[in-house]
PDB file of C-alpha atoms in Angstrom:
ATOM      1  CA  MET A 655       8.586   9.883  21.922  1.00  0.00           C
ATOM      2  CA  VAL A 656       6.765   7.802  19.344  1.00  0.00           C
ATOM      3  CA  ASP A 657       3.226   8.797  18.223  1.00  0.00           C
ATOM      4  CA  ARG A 658       0.582   6.134  17.618  1.00  0.00           C
ATOM      5  CA  VAL A 659      -2.124   6.298  15.026  1.00  0.00           C
ATOM      6  CA  LEU A 660      -5.051   3.929  15.357  1.00  0.00           C
ATOM      7  CA  PHE A 661      -7.463   3.033  12.589  1.00  0.00           C
ATOM      8  CA  VAL A 662     -10.931   1.752  13.560  1.00  0.00           C
ATOM      9  CA  CYS A 663     -13.654   0.157  11.488  1.00  0.00           C
ATOM     10  CA  HIS A 664     -16.375  -2.397  12.266  1.00  0.00           C
ATOM     11  CA  ALA A 665     -14.787  -5.790  12.196  1.00  0.00           C
ATOM     12  CA  ASN A 666     -11.117  -4.989  11.614  1.00  0.00           C
ATOM     13  CA  LEU A 667     -11.174  -7.159   8.512  1.00  0.00           C
ATOM     14  CA  CYS A 668     -11.153  -4.704   5.637  1.00  0.00           C
ATOM     15  CA  ARG A 669     -11.027  -0.923   5.932  1.00  0.00           C
ATOM     16  CA  SER A 670      -8.859  -0.448   9.099  1.00  0.00           C
ATOM     17  CA  PRO A 671      -6.281  -3.087   8.137  1.00  0.00           C
ATOM     18  CA  MET A 672      -6.002  -1.565   4.640  1.00  0.00           C
ATOM     19  CA  ALA A 673      -5.572   1.819   6.192  1.00  0.00           C
ATOM     20  CA  GLU A 674      -3.014   0.477   8.628  1.00  0.00           C
ATOM     21  CA  TYR A 675      -0.841  -1.040   5.832  1.00  0.00           C
ATOM     22  CA  LEU A 676      -1.284   2.001   3.465  1.00  0.00           C
ATOM     23  CA  ALA A 677      -0.293   4.326   6.331  1.00  0.00           C
ATOM     24  CA  ARG A 678       2.762   2.347   7.168  1.00  0.00           C
ATOM     25  CA  ARG A 679       3.936   2.803   3.623  1.00  0.00           C
ATOM     26  CA  LEU A 680       3.171   6.482   3.496  1.00  0.00           C
ATOM     27  CA  LEU A 681       4.507   7.315   6.986  1.00  0.00           C
ATOM     28  CA  ALA A 682       7.686   5.242   6.555  1.00  0.00           C
ATOM     29  CA  GLY A 683      10.539   7.096   8.245  1.00  0.00           C
ATOM     30  CA  GLN A 684       8.256   8.968  10.608  1.00  0.00           C
ATOM     31  CA  PRO A 685       8.338   8.160  14.383  1.00  0.00           C
ATOM     32  CA  VAL A 686       4.818   6.727  14.177  1.00  0.00           C
ATOM     33  CA  VAL A 687       3.477   3.406  15.167  1.00  0.00           C
ATOM     34  CA  VAL A 688       0.321   2.417  13.144  1.00  0.00           C
ATOM     35  CA  SER A 689      -2.312  -0.105  14.258  1.00  0.00           C
ATOM     36  CA  SER A 690      -5.980  -0.980  13.856  1.00  0.00           C
ATOM     37  CA  ALA A 691      -8.933  -2.457  15.688  1.00  0.00           C
ATOM     38  CA  GLY A 692     -12.699  -2.961  15.079  1.00  0.00           C
ATOM     39  CA  THR A 693     -15.603  -1.815  17.216  1.00  0.00           C
ATOM     40  CA  ASP A 694     -17.355  -5.220  16.696  1.00  0.00           C
ATOM     41  CA  ALA A 695     -14.342  -7.317  15.745  1.00  0.00           C
ATOM     42  CA  VAL A 696     -13.787 -10.900  16.790  1.00  0.00           C
ATOM     43  CA  ASP A 697     -10.271 -11.259  18.045  1.00  0.00           C
ATOM     44  CA  GLY A 698      -7.815 -13.347  16.129  1.00  0.00           C
ATOM     45  CA  LEU A 699      -9.164 -13.598  12.544  1.00  0.00           C
ATOM     46  CA  PRO A 700      -7.097 -13.097   9.505  1.00  0.00           C
ATOM     47  CA  MET A 701      -7.579 -10.023   7.231  1.00  0.00           C
ATOM     48  CA  HIS A 702     -10.110 -10.426   4.418  1.00  0.00           C
ATOM     49  CA  PRO A 703      -8.340 -11.878   1.399  1.00  0.00           C
ATOM     50  CA  TYR A 704      -9.019  -8.886  -0.821  1.00  0.00           C
ATOM     51  CA  ALA A 705      -7.712  -6.545   1.856  1.00  0.00           C
ATOM     52  CA  ALA A 706      -4.578  -8.787   2.231  1.00  0.00           C
ATOM     53  CA  GLU A 707      -3.965  -8.159  -1.456  1.00  0.00           C
ATOM     54  CA  VAL A 708      -4.069  -4.409  -0.831  1.00  0.00           C
ATOM     55  CA  ALA A 709      -1.728  -4.902   2.205  1.00  0.00           C
ATOM     56  CA  THR A 710       0.691  -6.821   0.041  1.00  0.00           C
ATOM     57  CA  TRP A 711       0.505  -4.189  -2.695  1.00  0.00           C
ATOM     58  CA  ALA A 712       1.389  -1.607   0.009  1.00  0.00           C
ATOM     59  CA  GLY A 713       4.577  -3.628   0.703  1.00  0.00           C
ATOM     60  CA  GLY A 714       3.326  -5.355   3.891  1.00  0.00           C
ATOM     61  CA  ASP A 715       3.100  -8.968   4.756  1.00  0.00           C
ATOM     62  CA  PRO A 716      -0.411  -9.598   5.991  1.00  0.00           C
ATOM     63  CA  THR A 717       0.118 -13.268   7.012  1.00  0.00           C
ATOM     64  CA  GLY A 718       0.596 -12.443  10.641  1.00  0.00           C
ATOM     65  CA  PHE A 719      -2.292  -9.939  10.886  1.00  0.00           C
ATOM     66  CA  ARG A 720      -5.048 -10.788  13.295  1.00  0.00           C
ATOM     67  CA  THR A 721      -8.129  -8.779  14.070  1.00  0.00           C
ATOM     68  CA  ARG A 722      -8.667  -7.202  17.418  1.00  0.00           C
ATOM     69  CA  ARG A 723     -11.676  -5.810  19.172  1.00  0.00           C
ATOM     70  CA  LEU A 724     -11.378  -2.186  20.116  1.00  0.00           C
ATOM     71  CA  ARG A 725     -10.793  -1.564  23.779  1.00  0.00           C
ATOM     72  CA  GLY A 726     -10.480   1.544  25.862  1.00  0.00           C
ATOM     73  CA  GLU A 727      -6.711   1.159  26.294  1.00  0.00           C
ATOM     74  CA  HIS A 728      -6.190   1.227  22.488  1.00  0.00           C
ATOM     75  CA  LEU A 729      -7.836   4.665  22.405  1.00  0.00           C
ATOM     76  CA  VAL A 730      -6.139   6.062  25.435  1.00  0.00           C
ATOM     77  CA  GLY A 731      -2.778   5.031  24.101  1.00  0.00           C
ATOM     78  CA  ALA A 732      -3.409   6.511  20.631  1.00  0.00           C
ATOM     79  CA  THR A 733      -2.162  10.016  19.572  1.00  0.00           C
ATOM     80  CA  LEU A 734      -4.762  10.079  16.743  1.00  0.00           C
ATOM     81  CA  VAL A 735      -7.739   7.841  16.113  1.00  0.00           C
ATOM     82  CA  LEU A 736      -9.166   7.611  12.659  1.00  0.00           C
ATOM     83  CA  ALA A 737     -12.455   5.826  12.252  1.00  0.00           C
ATOM     84  CA  ALA A 738     -14.007   4.569   9.062  1.00  0.00           C
ATOM     85  CA  THR A 739     -17.514   6.070   9.845  1.00  0.00           C
ATOM     86  CA  ARG A 740     -19.178   8.548  12.085  1.00  0.00           C
ATOM     87  CA  ARG A 741     -20.793   5.681  13.921  1.00  0.00           C
ATOM     88  CA  GLN A 742     -17.383   4.112  14.720  1.00  0.00           C
ATOM     89  CA  ARG A 743     -16.058   7.596  15.781  1.00  0.00           C
ATOM     90  CA  SER A 744     -18.999   7.850  18.195  1.00  0.00           C
ATOM     91  CA  VAL A 745     -18.200   4.308  19.578  1.00  0.00           C
ATOM     92  CA  CYS A 746     -14.621   5.412  20.101  1.00  0.00           C
ATOM     93  CA  THR A 747     -15.498   8.527  21.986  1.00  0.00           C
ATOM     94  CA  ALA A 748     -18.117   6.774  24.122  1.00  0.00           C
ATOM     95  CA  LEU A 749     -15.567   4.141  25.100  1.00  0.00           C
ATOM     96  CA  ALA A 750     -12.876   6.765  25.887  1.00  0.00           C
ATOM     97  CA  PRO A 751     -14.282  10.226  26.255  1.00  0.00           C
ATOM     98  CA  ALA A 752     -10.715  11.666  26.893  1.00  0.00           C
ATOM     99  CA  ALA A 753      -9.930  10.733  23.236  1.00  0.00           C
ATOM    100  CA  LEU A 754     -12.590  13.030  21.819  1.00  0.00           C
ATOM    101  CA  HIS A 755     -10.267  15.823  20.722  1.00  0.00           C
ATOM    102  CA  ARG A 756      -8.018  13.406  18.751  1.00  0.00           C
ATOM    103  CA  THR A 757     -10.749  11.209  17.233  1.00  0.00           C
ATOM    104  CA  PHE A 758     -11.995  11.881  13.667  1.00  0.00           C
ATOM    105  CA  THR A 759     -13.181   9.986  10.731  1.00  0.00           C
ATOM    106  CA  LEU A 760     -10.392   9.391   8.258  1.00  0.00           C
ATOM    107  CA  ARG A 761     -12.152  11.425   5.577  1.00  0.00           C
ATOM    108  CA  GLN A 762     -12.918  14.297   8.072  1.00  0.00           C
ATOM    109  CA  PHE A 763      -9.282  14.427   9.089  1.00  0.00           C
ATOM    110  CA  ALA A 764      -8.142  14.478   5.460  1.00  0.00           C
ATOM    111  CA  ARG A 765     -10.244  17.626   4.893  1.00  0.00           C
ATOM    112  CA  LEU A 766      -8.864  19.273   8.085  1.00  0.00           C
ATOM    113  CA  ALA A 767      -5.310  18.245   7.164  1.00  0.00           C
ATOM    114  CA  GLU A 768      -5.593  19.773   3.722  1.00  0.00           C
ATOM    115  CA  ALA A 769      -6.719  23.088   5.254  1.00  0.00           C
ATOM    116  CA  ALA A 770      -4.249  23.001   8.155  1.00  0.00           C
ATOM    117  CA  ASP A 771      -1.090  24.981   8.614  1.00  0.00           C
ATOM    118  CA  ALA A 772       1.328  23.073  10.716  1.00  0.00           C
ATOM    119  CA  ALA A 773       3.552  26.131  11.124  1.00  0.00           C
ATOM    120  CA  ASP A 774       0.860  28.401  12.654  1.00  0.00           C
ATOM    121  CA  PRO A 775       2.621  30.614  15.249  1.00  0.00           C
ATOM    122  CA  ALA A 776      -0.628  30.607  17.316  1.00  0.00           C
ATOM    123  CA  ASP A 777       0.283  26.930  18.118  1.00  0.00           C
ATOM    124  CA  ASP A 778       3.638  27.988  19.812  1.00  0.00           C
ATOM    125  CA  ALA A 779       1.729  28.824  23.049  1.00  0.00           C
ATOM    126  CA  VAL A 780       0.375  25.295  23.446  1.00  0.00           C
ATOM    127  CA  ALA A 781       3.174  23.318  21.814  1.00  0.00           C
ATOM    128  CA  ASP A 782       5.178  20.925  23.862  1.00  0.00           C
ATOM    129  CA  PRO A 783       8.832  20.580  22.522  1.00  0.00           C
ATOM    130  CA  THR A 784       8.596  16.767  23.288  1.00  0.00           C
ATOM    131  CA  ASP A 785       5.465  16.377  21.095  1.00  0.00           C
ATOM    132  CA  GLY A 786       5.804  14.229  18.031  1.00  0.00           C
ATOM    133  CA  PRO A 787       4.682  15.165  14.542  1.00  0.00           C
ATOM    134  CA  VAL A 788       1.247  13.515  14.950  1.00  0.00           C
ATOM    135  CA  ARG A 789       0.440  15.546  18.066  1.00  0.00           C
ATOM    136  CA  ALA A 790       1.363  18.699  16.107  1.00  0.00           C
ATOM    137  CA  ALA A 791      -0.753  17.528  13.160  1.00  0.00           C
ATOM    138  CA  VAL A 792      -3.710  16.975  15.448  1.00  0.00           C
ATOM    139  CA  ARG A 793      -3.376  20.541  16.913  1.00  0.00           C
ATOM    140  CA  ALA A 794      -3.099  21.991  13.345  1.00  0.00           C
ATOM    141  CA  ALA A 795      -6.156  20.001  12.171  1.00  0.00           C
ATOM    142  CA  ALA A 796      -8.133  21.204  15.183  1.00  0.00           C
ATOM    143  CA  ARG A 797      -7.275  24.842  14.358  1.00  0.00           C
ATOM    144  CA  ALA A 798      -8.436  24.274  10.863  1.00  0.00           C
ATOM    145  CA  ARG A 799     -11.826  23.009  12.025  1.00  0.00           C
ATOM    146  CA  GLY A 800     -12.987  26.586  12.529  1.00  0.00           C
ATOM    147  CA  ARG A 801     -12.049  27.579   8.862  1.00  0.00           C
ATOM    148  CA  LEU A 802     -14.074  24.945   7.119  1.00  0.00           C
ATOM    149  CA  GLN A 803     -17.770  24.690   6.404  1.00  0.00           C
ATOM    150  CA  PRO A 804     -19.352  21.559   7.760  1.00  0.00           C
ATOM    151  CA  ALA A 805     -19.433  18.682   5.349  1.00  0.00           C
ATOM    152  CA  THR A 806     -22.470  16.673   4.513  1.00  0.00           C
ATOM    153  CA  PRO A 807     -22.889  13.647   6.862  1.00  0.00           C
ATOM    154  CA  ASP A 808     -22.188  11.133   4.129  1.00  0.00           C
ATOM    155  CA  ALA A 809     -18.894  12.868   3.225  1.00  0.00           C
ATOM    156  CA  ASP A 810     -17.286  11.475   6.350  1.00  0.00           C
ATOM    157  CA  ASP A 811     -18.186   7.775   5.991  1.00  0.00           C
ATOM    158  CA  LEU A 812     -15.889   5.255   4.166  1.00  0.00           C
ATOM    159  CA  VAL A 813     -18.071   2.703   2.442  1.00  0.00           C
ATOM    160  CA  ASP A 814     -17.387  -0.853   3.623  1.00  0.00           C
ATOM    161  CA  PRO A 815     -16.369  -3.091   0.732  1.00  0.00           C
ATOM    162  CA  ILE A 816     -17.259  -6.351   2.595  1.00  0.00           C
ATOM    163  CA  GLY A 817     -19.316  -8.568   0.328  1.00  0.00           C
ATOM    164  CA  GLY A 818     -17.972  -6.814  -2.769  1.00  0.00           C
ATOM    165  CA  THR A 819     -15.431  -7.734  -5.434  1.00  0.00           C
ATOM    166  CA  ALA A 820     -11.767  -7.254  -5.470  1.00  0.00           C
ATOM    167  CA  ALA A 821     -12.306  -4.103  -7.515  1.00  0.00           C
ATOM    168  CA  ASP A 822     -14.537  -2.767  -4.681  1.00  0.00           C
ATOM    169  CA  PHE A 823     -11.640  -3.267  -2.208  1.00  0.00           C
ATOM    170  CA  ARG A 824      -9.244  -1.550  -4.545  1.00  0.00           C
ATOM    171  CA  ARG A 825     -11.676   1.395  -4.834  1.00  0.00           C
ATOM    172  CA  CYS A 826     -11.927   1.576  -1.062  1.00  0.00           C
ATOM    173  CA  ALA A 827      -8.111   1.324  -0.715  1.00  0.00           C
ATOM    174  CA  GLU A 828      -7.727   4.178  -3.306  1.00  0.00           C
ATOM    175  CA  GLU A 829     -10.129   6.309  -1.187  1.00  0.00           C
ATOM    176  CA  ILE A 830      -8.176   5.448   1.949  1.00  0.00           C
ATOM    177  CA  GLU A 831      -4.890   6.381   0.254  1.00  0.00           C
ATOM    178  CA  ARG A 832      -6.377   9.700  -1.027  1.00  0.00           C
ATOM    179  CA  SER A 833      -7.429  10.487   2.607  1.00  0.00           C
ATOM    180  CA  LEU A 834      -3.984   9.452   3.984  1.00  0.00           C
ATOM    181  CA  ARG A 835      -1.976  11.676   1.689  1.00  0.00           C
ATOM    182  CA  PRO A 836      -2.996  15.034   3.371  1.00  0.00           C
ATOM    183  CA  LEU A 837      -2.349  13.322   6.775  1.00  0.00           C
ATOM    184  CA  ALA A 838       1.200  12.271   5.719  1.00  0.00           C
ATOM    185  CA  ALA A 839       1.933  15.608   4.227  1.00  0.00           C
ATOM    186  CA  LEU A 840       0.768  17.368   7.457  1.00  0.00           C
ATOM    187  CA  ILE A 841       2.841  15.007   9.690  1.00  0.00           C
ATOM    188  CA  GLY A 842       5.862  15.500   7.494  1.00  0.00           C
ATOM    189  CA  THR A 843       5.482  19.270   7.752  1.00  0.00           C
ATOM    190  CA  ALA A 844       4.851  19.095  11.493  1.00  0.00           C
ATOM    191  CA  GLY A 845       7.787  16.703  12.104  1.00  0.00           C
TER     192      GLY A 845
END
């Protein structure tokens, strides 16, 4: 069974495409399909040029990338949904309430993944042997939720670089990659 990770931002032009391409690089070799969408995206646009530079740096070819507007079926089919902001996380859970337990902001999930223990024996009672590593990582992160103090509201939001310079996009990509590393490590441990 292949797990699916969906990244969500506002327009699917900058943050979620950069996260998609960076995650593909970091999760190479894992049975994971990575995609992205935007809560307010216009279908069919190319990625922002500065985001495309990041995607190319990550080893991808962004020429065929096209934006897509977030739909309920994207959320229902995702094993893990990672939104750029709390607002976008709320839009996701309003659109597909059943996805609530597997929808986080990217930065929130990074904190949980850092605190998680994928090999927790308490998970054995609920584990399904056919589950992939992302499902196991989501369960481990959910268990870690109770061990962490709540973060300040702004700690969960990833700043949108739209309208900024190439350096702003690179800074955003660095933050995305920092947030993806604990996810990749947890998935690697869970798989």
